[in-house]
């Protein structure tokens, strides 16, 4: 695990006209294993640490197929550690690569060092369909809570809840209200 | 009849049934709960006595352990897990899930959604004109609610348990063929901590606040939500390009407070259902 975490924290800076050999190497690796290497995985190390904190066994070799995908890039390439060099604003086209279904090409737009848009330039069988991504700012916490209180909703979708946390959840409040209203009708 | 709530499959399942008289509604909801308990007994890796757990330790071929319909179910689940592994380019891999003794076969990421889809079939067969089954945050709806309206599903705010970020009205109806079904599922780490694994790397994924997928069947929607969550930012492009062909749409909530959707997802979420403060970014 240790030998792949640092490399997974590296980001390949993809300038519109800087298709270096190293970048091609990274993307050819991505072509083999899907879209993984195109984006930063800055929180991988944190994720793994979190898993250990949770007492979950971090099974080394769980993705044995993937271990070769993120071997460190050769020295002197254009990969840089995340956080040291912010990505300049702009839209970056990834190289087109071939996965088992056909040719895939993505474009990523950065603003202020963050991804603000991902567009699919080419994807197998997707030419009949727009695949650009829409986005909004999330409501503030206050607005979100207000929305939950005032919205007439049937149910709540969210990360899988535990029995313990259910008792304090929005869903349990909805369930209790539904049971109460049924009691009034009955 | 009111809402039936039970603890099952390691979570909490709430069921609304519409269109039957109250005795039949109770019987139908009871059948659903029995089915879900049965699925747990066969498939759960958290129960040492489940078929999947026993097979995992003994190495006995899974399908040899089971008679009749359970074997057919297991074969179907195994087949679907393999399809999902291919469709997700190995991100979703039921054969590479970390367990206490190393990597094991764990179909949990598919089984819950699949079981609830079957549960909806039970309610439809019983004559229900509407239902809403919420299995710990993953939801199958059909037909219309008791007031004749479509079911309205709030998407929980990942940073605030009492908040929702939008309300989705899933496109279900009652027509000549009976009620039509739809589903919505969400994957995230804010309830159970890091538990979604990218099988390509064997690492736990926490890049996103949450990932949500809606579409015709909860079996697929639930698994796709897990895939999108595991993939992180590019998961939405995967969903729009690949899984969108099958009628699935989705959204992600990023950790820095943005809501990104596939274009079709907005059809499920009328503009007035976006809460105050959520306006399109330029």
Short mmCIF file of C-alpha atoms in Angstrom, two decimals:
data_model
loop_
_atom_site.label_atom_id
_atom_site.label_comp_id
_atom_site.label_asym_id
_atom_site.label_seq_id
_atom_site.Cartn_x
_atom_site.Cartn_y
_atom_site.Cartn_z
CA UNK A 1 0.00 0.00 0.00
CA UNK A 2 2.72 2.43 0.97
CA UNK A 3 4.35 2.32 -2.41
CA UNK A 4 1.23 3.41 -4.20
CA UNK A 5 -0.24 6.05 -1.93
CA UNK A 6 2.35 8.73 -2.68
CA UNK A 7 2.02 8.25 -6.40
CA UNK A 8 -1.74 8.44 -6.17
CA UNK A 9 -1.32 11.86 -4.66
CA UNK A 10 0.34 13.10 -7.74
CA UNK A 11 -1.49 15.01 -10.37
CA UNK A 12 -0.54 15.19 -13.95
CA UNK A 13 -0.75 18.73 -15.10
CA UNK A 14 -2.33 18.69 -18.47
CA UNK A 15 -1.67 21.84 -20.41
CA UNK A 16 -3.57 22.19 -23.66
CA UNK A 17 -0.34 21.98 -25.62
CA UNK A 18 1.87 20.01 -23.24
CA UNK A 19 1.28 16.42 -24.12
CA UNK A 20 4.51 15.21 -22.64
CA UNK A 21 5.58 11.61 -22.83
CA UNK A 22 4.99 11.29 -19.12
CA UNK A 23 1.45 12.52 -19.45
CA UNK A 24 0.90 10.07 -22.25
CA UNK A 25 2.25 7.35 -20.03
CA UNK A 26 -0.13 8.25 -17.23
CA UNK A 27 -3.06 8.39 -19.57
CA UNK A 28 -2.16 5.13 -21.22
CA UNK A 29 -2.27 3.64 -17.76
CA UNK A 30 -5.64 5.31 -17.36
CA UNK A 31 -6.69 3.77 -20.62
CA UNK A 32 -6.01 0.36 -19.19
CA UNK A 33 -7.75 0.91 -15.91
CA UNK A 34 -10.49 3.33 -16.77
CA UNK A 35 -10.64 7.00 -15.98
CA UNK A 36 -8.82 6.82 -12.68
CA UNK A 37 -5.59 8.61 -13.39
CA UNK A 38 -7.10 11.63 -15.03
CA UNK A 39 -8.00 13.35 -11.78
CA UNK A 40 -6.26 14.01 -8.54
CA UNK A 41 -6.71 11.50 -5.79
CA UNK A 42 -5.51 13.84 -3.11
CA UNK A 43 -7.54 12.28 -0.35
CA UNK A 44 -6.47 8.70 -0.95
CA UNK A 45 -4.06 8.65 1.93
CA UNK A 46 -6.60 10.21 4.21
CA UNK A 47 -9.18 7.66 3.02
CA UNK A 48 -6.98 4.77 3.88
CA UNK A 49 -6.11 6.23 7.25
CA UNK A 50 -9.78 6.74 7.89
CA UNK A 51 -10.45 3.13 7.05
CA UNK A 52 -7.89 2.03 9.60
CA UNK A 53 -9.32 4.41 12.19
CA UNK A 54 -12.70 2.82 11.63
CA UNK A 55 -11.15 -0.51 12.47
CA UNK A 56 -11.72 -1.74 8.95
CA UNK A 57 -8.97 -3.97 7.68
CA UNK A 58 -7.18 -2.33 4.85
CA UNK A 59 -6.72 -5.33 2.66
CA UNK A 60 -3.50 -5.00 0.81
CA UNK A 61 -3.84 -6.38 -2.64
CA UNK A 62 -7.61 -5.96 -2.66
CA UNK A 63 -7.28 -4.35 -6.04
CA UNK A 64 -4.39 -6.41 -7.21
CA UNK A 65 -5.16 -5.47 -10.79
CA UNK A 66 -4.85 -1.82 -9.82
CA UNK A 67 -1.55 -1.91 -8.01
CA UNK A 68 0.46 -1.69 -11.18
CA UNK A 69 -1.62 1.22 -12.41
CA UNK A 70 -0.19 3.71 -9.97
CA UNK A 71 3.47 2.84 -9.76
CA UNK A 72 5.45 6.05 -9.35
CA UNK A 73 6.09 7.92 -12.55
CA UNK A 74 9.71 8.23 -13.65
CA UNK A 75 11.70 11.11 -12.22
CA UNK A 76 11.71 14.28 -14.24
CA UNK A 77 8.19 13.93 -15.52
CA UNK A 78 5.49 16.53 -15.24
CA UNK A 79 3.69 14.94 -12.32
CA UNK A 80 3.67 17.19 -9.27
CA UNK A 81 2.39 16.74 -5.72
CA UNK A 82 -1.08 18.13 -5.16
CA UNK A 83 -1.04 21.37 -3.26
CA UNK A 84 2.36 22.58 -4.39
CA UNK A 85 1.35 23.82 -7.80
CA UNK A 86 -2.22 24.96 -8.31
CA UNK A 87 -3.77 24.13 -11.63
CA UNK A 88 -4.13 27.27 -13.72
CA UNK A 89 -7.68 28.27 -14.60
CA UNK A 90 -8.84 26.90 -17.90
CA UNK A 91 -10.19 23.87 -19.68
CA UNK A 92 -7.86 20.96 -20.23
CA UNK A 93 -8.52 18.26 -22.76
CA UNK A 94 -7.35 14.83 -21.81
CA UNK A 95 -5.83 12.60 -24.44
CA UNK A 96 -8.28 10.32 -26.12
CA UNK A 97 -7.71 6.78 -24.98
CA UNK A 98 -9.27 3.44 -25.73
CA UNK A 99 -10.95 1.30 -23.11
CA UNK A 100 -12.71 -1.95 -23.74
CA UNK A 101 -15.74 -0.24 -25.29
CA UNK A 102 -14.08 2.32 -27.48
CA UNK A 103 -12.53 5.76 -27.43
CA UNK A 104 -12.90 8.01 -24.39
CA UNK A 105 -11.87 11.63 -24.08
CA UNK A 106 -12.68 14.03 -21.27
CA UNK A 107 -12.20 17.75 -20.75
CA UNK A 108 -11.79 19.20 -17.27
CA UNK A 109 -12.26 22.84 -16.37
CA UNK A 110 -10.38 24.24 -13.37
CA UNK A 111 -11.13 27.49 -11.61
CA UNK A 112 -9.22 28.59 -8.56
CA UNK A 113 -7.50 25.22 -8.42
CA UNK A 114 -10.78 23.29 -8.30
CA UNK A 115 -12.63 21.25 -10.86
CA UNK A 116 -15.71 23.18 -11.88
CA UNK A 117 -16.75 21.20 -14.92
CA UNK A 118 -16.19 17.83 -16.51
CA UNK A 119 -17.29 17.31 -20.06
CA UNK A 120 -17.12 14.16 -22.10
CA UNK A 121 -15.73 14.92 -25.53
CA UNK A 122 -15.89 11.37 -26.77
CA UNK A 123 -17.47 8.33 -25.23
CA UNK A 124 -18.48 5.07 -26.84
CA UNK A 125 -22.09 5.12 -28.06
CA UNK A 126 -22.76 8.47 -26.42
CA UNK A 127 -22.79 10.68 -29.48
CA UNK A 128 -26.57 10.83 -29.46
CA UNK A 129 -26.62 12.40 -26.06
CA UNK A 130 -25.35 15.47 -24.31
CA UNK A 131 -23.05 14.50 -21.50
CA UNK A 132 -22.04 17.87 -20.13
CA UNK A 133 -22.48 18.33 -16.41
CA UNK A 134 -24.69 21.00 -14.82
CA UNK A 135 -23.86 22.48 -11.48
CA UNK A 136 -25.25 24.66 -8.73
CA UNK A 137 -24.03 25.96 -5.44
CA UNK A 138 -25.39 23.97 -2.53
CA UNK A 139 -27.89 25.76 -0.34
CA UNK A 140 -26.40 27.06 2.89
CA UNK A 141 -26.98 24.87 5.91
CA UNK A 142 -29.65 27.23 7.17
CA UNK A 143 -31.48 27.14 3.84
CA UNK A 144 -31.17 23.36 3.71
CA UNK A 145 -32.67 22.90 7.14
CA UNK A 146 -35.45 25.33 6.30
CA UNK A 147 -36.12 23.39 3.11
CA UNK A 148 -36.38 20.12 5.04
CA UNK A 149 -38.83 21.67 7.46
CA UNK A 150 -41.04 23.26 4.84
CA UNK A 151 -40.82 20.74 2.01
CA UNK A 152 -43.67 18.29 1.71
CA UNK A 153 -41.53 15.20 1.20
CA UNK A 154 -42.36 11.50 1.37
CA UNK A 155 -38.95 10.11 2.17
CA UNK A 156 -35.25 10.93 2.33
CA UNK A 157 -32.42 9.45 0.27
CA UNK A 158 -28.97 9.48 1.83
CA UNK A 159 -25.97 7.39 2.80
CA UNK A 160 -27.05 4.08 4.31
CA UNK A 161 -28.20 4.75 7.83
CA UNK A 162 -27.55 2.63 10.91
CA UNK A 163 -30.22 1.61 13.39
CA UNK A 164 -28.58 3.80 16.01
CA UNK A 165 -28.44 6.93 13.88
CA UNK A 166 -31.91 6.29 12.43
CA UNK A 167 -33.52 7.30 15.70
CA UNK A 168 -32.22 10.84 15.31
CA UNK A 169 -32.70 11.11 11.57
CA UNK A 170 -34.93 13.14 9.34
CA UNK A 171 -36.36 9.87 8.01
CA UNK A 172 -37.47 8.75 11.46
CA UNK A 173 -39.22 12.10 11.94
CA UNK A 174 -41.02 11.60 8.61
CA UNK A 175 -41.95 8.03 9.56
CA UNK A 176 -43.32 9.17 12.91
CA UNK A 177 -45.36 11.90 11.25
CA UNK A 178 -46.75 9.45 8.68
CA UNK A 179 -47.71 7.01 11.42
CA UNK A 180 -49.39 9.78 13.41
CA UNK A 181 -51.41 11.07 10.45
CA UNK A 182 -52.53 7.52 9.63
CA UNK A 183 -53.68 7.17 13.22
CA UNK A 184 -55.81 10.30 12.90
CA UNK A 185 -57.41 9.05 9.71
CA UNK A 186 -58.01 5.58 11.14
CA UNK B 1 -52.59 1.98 7.09
CA UNK B 2 -49.61 3.84 8.42
CA UNK B 3 -46.03 3.42 7.53
CA UNK B 4 -44.38 0.13 8.47
CA UNK B 5 -40.86 0.48 9.87
CA UNK B 6 -38.53 -2.41 10.67
CA UNK B 7 -34.90 -3.02 11.40
CA UNK B 8 -33.57 -5.36 8.72
CA UNK B 9 -30.46 -5.87 6.54
CA UNK B 10 -28.31 -3.90 8.95
CA UNK B 11 -30.41 -0.79 8.50
CA UNK B 12 -33.98 0.48 8.78
CA UNK B 13 -36.66 -0.13 6.16
CA UNK B 14 -39.80 2.02 5.95
CA UNK B 15 -42.71 0.96 3.74
CA UNK B 16 -45.80 2.84 2.53
CA UNK B 17 -48.41 0.90 0.58
CA UNK B 18 -51.31 2.58 -1.27
CA UNK B 19 -54.42 1.20 -2.96
CA UNK B 20 -55.23 -1.87 -0.88
CA UNK B 21 -57.64 -2.11 2.01
CA UNK B 22 -55.84 -1.80 5.28
CA UNK B 23 -55.76 -5.53 6.07
CA UNK B 24 -54.26 -6.34 2.68
CA UNK B 25 -51.78 -3.50 2.99
CA UNK B 26 -50.54 -4.92 6.27
CA UNK B 27 -50.23 -8.40 4.74
CA UNK B 28 -48.35 -7.04 1.71
CA UNK B 29 -45.97 -4.99 3.86
CA UNK B 30 -45.43 -8.07 6.03
CA UNK B 31 -44.56 -10.16 2.97
CA UNK B 32 -42.00 -7.58 1.95
CA UNK B 33 -40.38 -7.57 5.37
CA UNK B 34 -40.26 -11.40 5.40
CA UNK B 35 -38.59 -11.38 2.00
CA UNK B 36 -35.98 -8.86 3.13
CA UNK B 37 -35.20 -10.90 6.27
CA UNK B 38 -34.83 -13.96 4.06
CA UNK B 39 -32.41 -12.14 1.74
CA UNK B 40 -30.38 -11.13 4.77
CA UNK B 41 -30.19 -14.74 5.93
CA UNK B 42 -28.88 -15.84 2.54
CA UNK B 43 -26.62 -12.96 1.48
CA UNK B 44 -25.38 -11.00 4.48
CA UNK B 45 -21.64 -11.08 5.12
CA UNK B 46 -22.31 -9.60 8.55
CA UNK B 47 -24.11 -12.74 9.68
CA UNK B 48 -21.81 -15.69 10.30
CA UNK B 49 -24.63 -18.12 9.52
CA UNK B 50 -25.58 -16.66 6.13
CA UNK B 51 -25.03 -18.78 3.05
CA UNK B 52 -22.53 -16.30 1.61
CA UNK B 53 -20.55 -16.17 4.87
CA UNK B 54 -20.39 -19.96 5.22
CA UNK B 55 -19.34 -20.38 1.62
CA UNK B 56 -16.68 -17.68 2.04
CA UNK B 57 -15.01 -19.61 4.85
CA UNK B 58 -15.37 -23.14 3.58
CA UNK B 59 -14.60 -22.44 -0.02
CA UNK B 60 -17.60 -24.51 -1.09
CA UNK B 61 -19.04 -23.32 -4.36
CA UNK B 62 -21.77 -20.89 -3.36
CA UNK B 63 -24.47 -22.22 -5.60
CA UNK B 64 -23.98 -25.81 -4.38
CA UNK B 65 -25.25 -24.81 -0.96
CA UNK B 66 -28.68 -23.80 -2.06
CA UNK B 67 -31.79 -25.44 -3.29
CA UNK B 68 -34.35 -24.12 -5.78
CA UNK B 69 -35.29 -20.47 -5.85
CA UNK B 70 -32.46 -19.34 -3.57
CA UNK B 71 -29.96 -20.81 -5.99
CA UNK B 72 -31.62 -19.02 -8.89
CA UNK B 73 -31.50 -15.78 -6.91
CA UNK B 74 -27.83 -16.25 -6.09
CA UNK B 75 -27.00 -17.02 -9.72
CA UNK B 76 -28.84 -13.86 -10.77
CA UNK B 77 -26.95 -11.76 -8.20
CA UNK B 78 -23.61 -13.24 -9.24
CA UNK B 79 -24.39 -12.60 -12.89
CA UNK B 80 -25.41 -8.98 -12.23
CA UNK B 81 -22.34 -8.36 -10.05
CA UNK B 82 -20.17 -9.54 -12.93
CA UNK B 83 -21.99 -7.24 -15.38
CA UNK B 84 -21.46 -4.33 -13.01
CA UNK B 85 -17.78 -5.15 -12.67
CA UNK B 86 -17.40 -4.93 -16.43
CA UNK B 87 -19.62 -1.86 -16.80
CA UNK B 88 -17.67 0.00 -14.09
CA UNK B 89 -14.29 -1.06 -15.45
CA UNK B 90 -13.53 -2.88 -12.22
CA UNK B 91 -14.45 -0.14 -9.76
CA UNK B 92 -17.37 -2.23 -8.55
CA UNK B 93 -16.02 -5.70 -7.84
CA UNK B 94 -17.97 -7.95 -5.50
CA UNK B 95 -15.07 -10.40 -5.52
CA UNK B 96 -12.53 -7.89 -4.19
CA UNK B 97 -14.18 -6.48 -1.07
CA UNK B 98 -11.93 -6.24 2.00
CA UNK B 99 -13.11 -8.44 4.85
CA UNK B 100 -11.67 -9.49 8.22
CA UNK B 101 -9.62 -12.28 6.63
CA UNK B 102 -8.64 -10.54 3.42
CA UNK B 103 -10.48 -10.07 0.18
CA UNK B 104 -13.75 -11.95 -0.12
CA UNK B 105 -16.91 -12.25 -2.18
CA UNK B 106 -19.35 -9.68 -0.81
CA UNK B 107 -22.34 -8.82 -2.99
CA UNK B 108 -23.79 -6.35 -0.44
CA UNK B 109 -23.32 -3.44 -2.82
CA UNK B 110 -25.84 -4.99 -5.15
CA UNK B 111 -28.07 -7.15 -2.97
CA UNK B 112 -29.95 -4.48 -1.05
CA UNK B 113 -31.14 -2.64 -4.15
CA UNK B 114 -31.92 -5.90 -5.88
CA UNK B 115 -33.91 -7.18 -2.90
CA UNK B 116 -35.95 -3.98 -2.66
CA UNK B 117 -36.70 -4.11 -6.40
CA UNK B 118 -38.10 -7.61 -5.83
CA UNK B 119 -40.02 -6.30 -2.84
CA UNK B 120 -41.67 -3.72 -5.09
CA UNK B 121 -42.72 -6.58 -7.39
CA UNK B 122 -44.41 -8.22 -4.41
CA UNK B 123 -46.43 -5.06 -3.75
CA UNK B 124 -47.36 -4.65 -7.41
CA UNK B 125 -48.51 -8.27 -7.59
CA UNK B 126 -50.61 -7.72 -4.48
CA UNK B 127 -52.49 -4.98 -6.35
CA UNK B 128 -50.95 -1.87 -4.78
CA UNK B 129 -51.38 1.32 -6.83
CA UNK B 130 -48.52 3.01 -5.05
CA UNK B 131 -45.61 2.29 -2.75
CA UNK B 132 -42.54 3.86 -1.27
CA UNK B 133 -39.91 1.54 0.18
CA UNK B 134 -36.99 3.27 1.84
CA UNK B 135 -34.20 0.86 2.73
CA UNK B 136 -31.82 2.91 4.84
CA UNK B 137 -31.76 5.80 2.35
CA UNK B 138 -32.14 3.86 -0.92
CA UNK B 139 -35.66 4.15 -2.26
CA UNK B 140 -38.01 2.35 -4.62
CA UNK B 141 -41.27 4.13 -5.44
CA UNK B 142 -44.19 3.13 -7.62
CA UNK B 143 -47.46 4.64 -8.78
CA UNK B 144 -48.80 7.54 -6.74
CA UNK B 145 -49.10 8.33 -3.05
CA UNK B 146 -52.36 8.32 -1.06
CA UNK B 147 -53.19 11.85 -2.24
CA UNK B 148 -52.67 10.97 -5.92
CA UNK B 149 -49.36 12.82 -6.18
CA UNK B 150 -45.95 11.59 -7.21
CA UNK B 151 -43.61 10.65 -4.40
CA UNK B 152 -41.30 13.47 -3.39
CA UNK B 153 -37.84 12.43 -2.24
CA UNK B 154 -35.56 14.77 -0.32
CA UNK B 155 -31.81 14.39 -0.82
CA UNK B 156 -30.07 14.60 2.52
CA UNK B 157 -27.39 17.25 3.01
CA UNK B 158 -24.12 15.38 3.65
CA UNK B 159 -22.97 17.89 6.24
CA UNK B 160 -26.23 18.38 8.06
CA UNK B 161 -28.53 15.56 9.06
CA UNK B 162 -31.58 17.82 9.30
CA UNK B 163 -31.13 19.42 5.89
CA UNK B 164 -31.98 18.50 2.31
CA UNK B 165 -30.33 19.89 -0.79
CA UNK B 166 -33.16 19.24 -3.26
CA UNK B 167 -36.44 17.41 -3.72
CA UNK B 168 -36.73 14.89 -6.56
CA UNK B 169 -40.14 13.98 -7.95
CA UNK B 170 -39.59 10.64 -9.58
CA UNK B 171 -41.58 10.11 -12.79
CA UNK B 172 -43.95 7.36 -11.68
CA UNK B 173 -47.62 7.02 -12.56
CA UNK B 174 -50.58 4.69 -12.66
CA UNK B 175 -51.67 3.77 -16.17
CA UNK B 176 -53.54 0.94 -17.89
CA UNK B 177 -50.77 -1.50 -17.03
CA UNK B 178 -50.78 -0.51 -13.37
CA UNK B 179 -48.22 1.49 -11.44
CA UNK B 180 -44.83 2.30 -12.96
CA UNK B 181 -41.73 2.16 -10.78
CA UNK B 182 -38.67 4.33 -10.23
CA UNK B 183 -35.77 4.42 -7.82
CA UNK B 184 -33.23 6.71 -6.24
CA UNK B 185 -30.16 5.75 -4.22
CA UNK B 186 -27.38 7.63 -2.48
CA UNK B 187 -23.88 6.62 -1.48
CA UNK B 188 -21.77 8.50 1.05
CA UNK B 189 -19.47 8.15 4.02
CA UNK B 190 -21.23 10.47 6.46
CA UNK B 191 -23.28 7.75 8.18
CA UNK B 192 -20.91 4.78 8.42
CA UNK B 193 -17.52 6.29 7.76
CA UNK B 194 -15.32 5.24 4.88
CA UNK B 195 -16.65 1.94 3.56
CA UNK B 196 -16.91 2.29 -0.22
CA UNK B 197 -13.92 0.63 -1.83
CA UNK B 198 -12.51 1.28 -5.27
CA UNK B 199 -11.72 -2.31 -6.14
CA UNK B 200 -9.08 -1.27 -8.65
CA UNK B 201 -6.87 0.04 -5.85
CA UNK B 202 -8.37 -1.52 -2.74
CA UNK B 203 -8.68 1.94 -1.23
CA UNK B 204 -11.54 3.54 0.68
CA UNK B 205 -13.21 6.43 -1.13
CA UNK B 206 -14.20 9.68 0.56
CA UNK B 207 -13.60 12.27 -2.14
CA UNK B 208 -17.25 13.27 -2.47
CA UNK B 209 -19.88 14.34 0.04
CA UNK B 210 -22.37 12.02 -1.62
CA UNK B 211 -23.40 10.51 -4.95
CA UNK B 212 -27.02 9.95 -5.97
CA UNK B 213 -28.45 8.01 -8.90
CA UNK B 214 -32.06 7.81 -10.07
CA UNK B 215 -33.58 5.53 -12.69
CA UNK B 216 -35.99 2.71 -13.39
CA UNK B 217 -34.67 0.06 -10.98
CA UNK B 218 -33.15 0.31 -7.51
CA UNK B 219 -30.95 -2.71 -8.18
CA UNK B 220 -28.97 -0.69 -10.73
CA UNK B 221 -29.44 2.76 -9.18
CA UNK B 222 -27.96 1.60 -5.86
CA UNK B 223 -24.94 -0.03 -7.48
CA UNK B 224 -24.40 2.92 -9.84
CA UNK B 225 -24.47 5.34 -6.88
CA UNK B 226 -21.71 3.29 -5.27
CA UNK B 227 -19.69 3.35 -8.49
CA UNK B 228 -20.08 7.12 -8.92
CA UNK B 229 -19.10 7.69 -5.29
CA UNK B 230 -16.05 5.47 -5.69
CA UNK B 231 -14.97 7.16 -8.92
CA UNK B 232 -15.19 10.64 -7.42
CA UNK B 233 -15.49 13.63 -9.73
CA UNK B 234 -15.26 11.61 -12.92
CA UNK B 235 -18.04 9.31 -11.77
CA UNK B 236 -20.67 11.72 -12.98
CA UNK B 237 -19.16 11.74 -16.46
CA UNK B 238 -19.14 7.96 -16.38
CA UNK B 239 -22.80 7.96 -15.40
CA UNK B 240 -23.82 10.50 -18.03
CA UNK B 241 -21.88 8.78 -20.78
CA UNK B 242 -22.28 5.14 -20.01
CA UNK B 243 -25.07 4.34 -17.60
CA UNK B 244 -27.20 7.23 -18.85
CA UNK B 245 -27.93 5.17 -21.91
CA UNK B 246 -30.00 2.88 -19.72
CA UNK B 247 -32.07 5.74 -18.30
CA UNK B 248 -30.07 6.52 -15.18
CA UNK B 249 -29.23 10.06 -14.10
CA UNK B 250 -27.46 11.39 -11.08
CA UNK B 251 -25.92 14.14 -9.04
CA UNK B 252 -22.98 14.52 -6.72
CA UNK B 253 -22.47 16.79 -3.75
CA UNK B 254 -18.84 17.87 -3.53
CA UNK B 255 -17.06 18.44 -0.26
CA UNK B 256 -16.64 22.12 -1.13
CA UNK B 257 -20.37 22.67 -1.35
CA UNK B 258 -21.42 22.25 -4.95
CA UNK B 259 -24.17 20.20 -6.50
CA UNK B 260 -23.28 18.74 -9.91
CA UNK B 261 -25.91 16.94 -11.97
CA UNK B 262 -26.17 15.06 -15.22
CA UNK B 263 -28.37 17.03 -17.64
CA UNK B 264 -31.25 14.58 -17.38
CA UNK B 265 -31.29 14.72 -13.60
CA UNK B 266 -32.79 18.18 -13.74
CA UNK B 267 -35.89 16.67 -15.33
CA UNK B 268 -36.47 14.83 -12.06
CA UNK B 269 -36.03 17.98 -10.05
CA UNK B 270 -38.31 20.86 -11.07
CA UNK B 271 -36.59 24.23 -10.66
CA UNK B 272 -38.86 25.26 -7.83
CA UNK B 273 -37.76 22.19 -5.92
CA UNK B 274 -34.21 23.42 -5.62
CA UNK B 275 -34.06 24.95 -2.17
CA UNK B 276 -33.39 28.59 -1.54
CA UNK B 277 -29.85 29.62 -2.34
CA UNK B 278 -29.17 26.91 -4.90
CA UNK B 279 -28.89 28.77 -8.15
CA UNK B 280 -27.15 27.65 -11.33
CA UNK B 281 -23.52 28.65 -11.41
CA UNK B 282 -22.45 30.67 -14.45
#
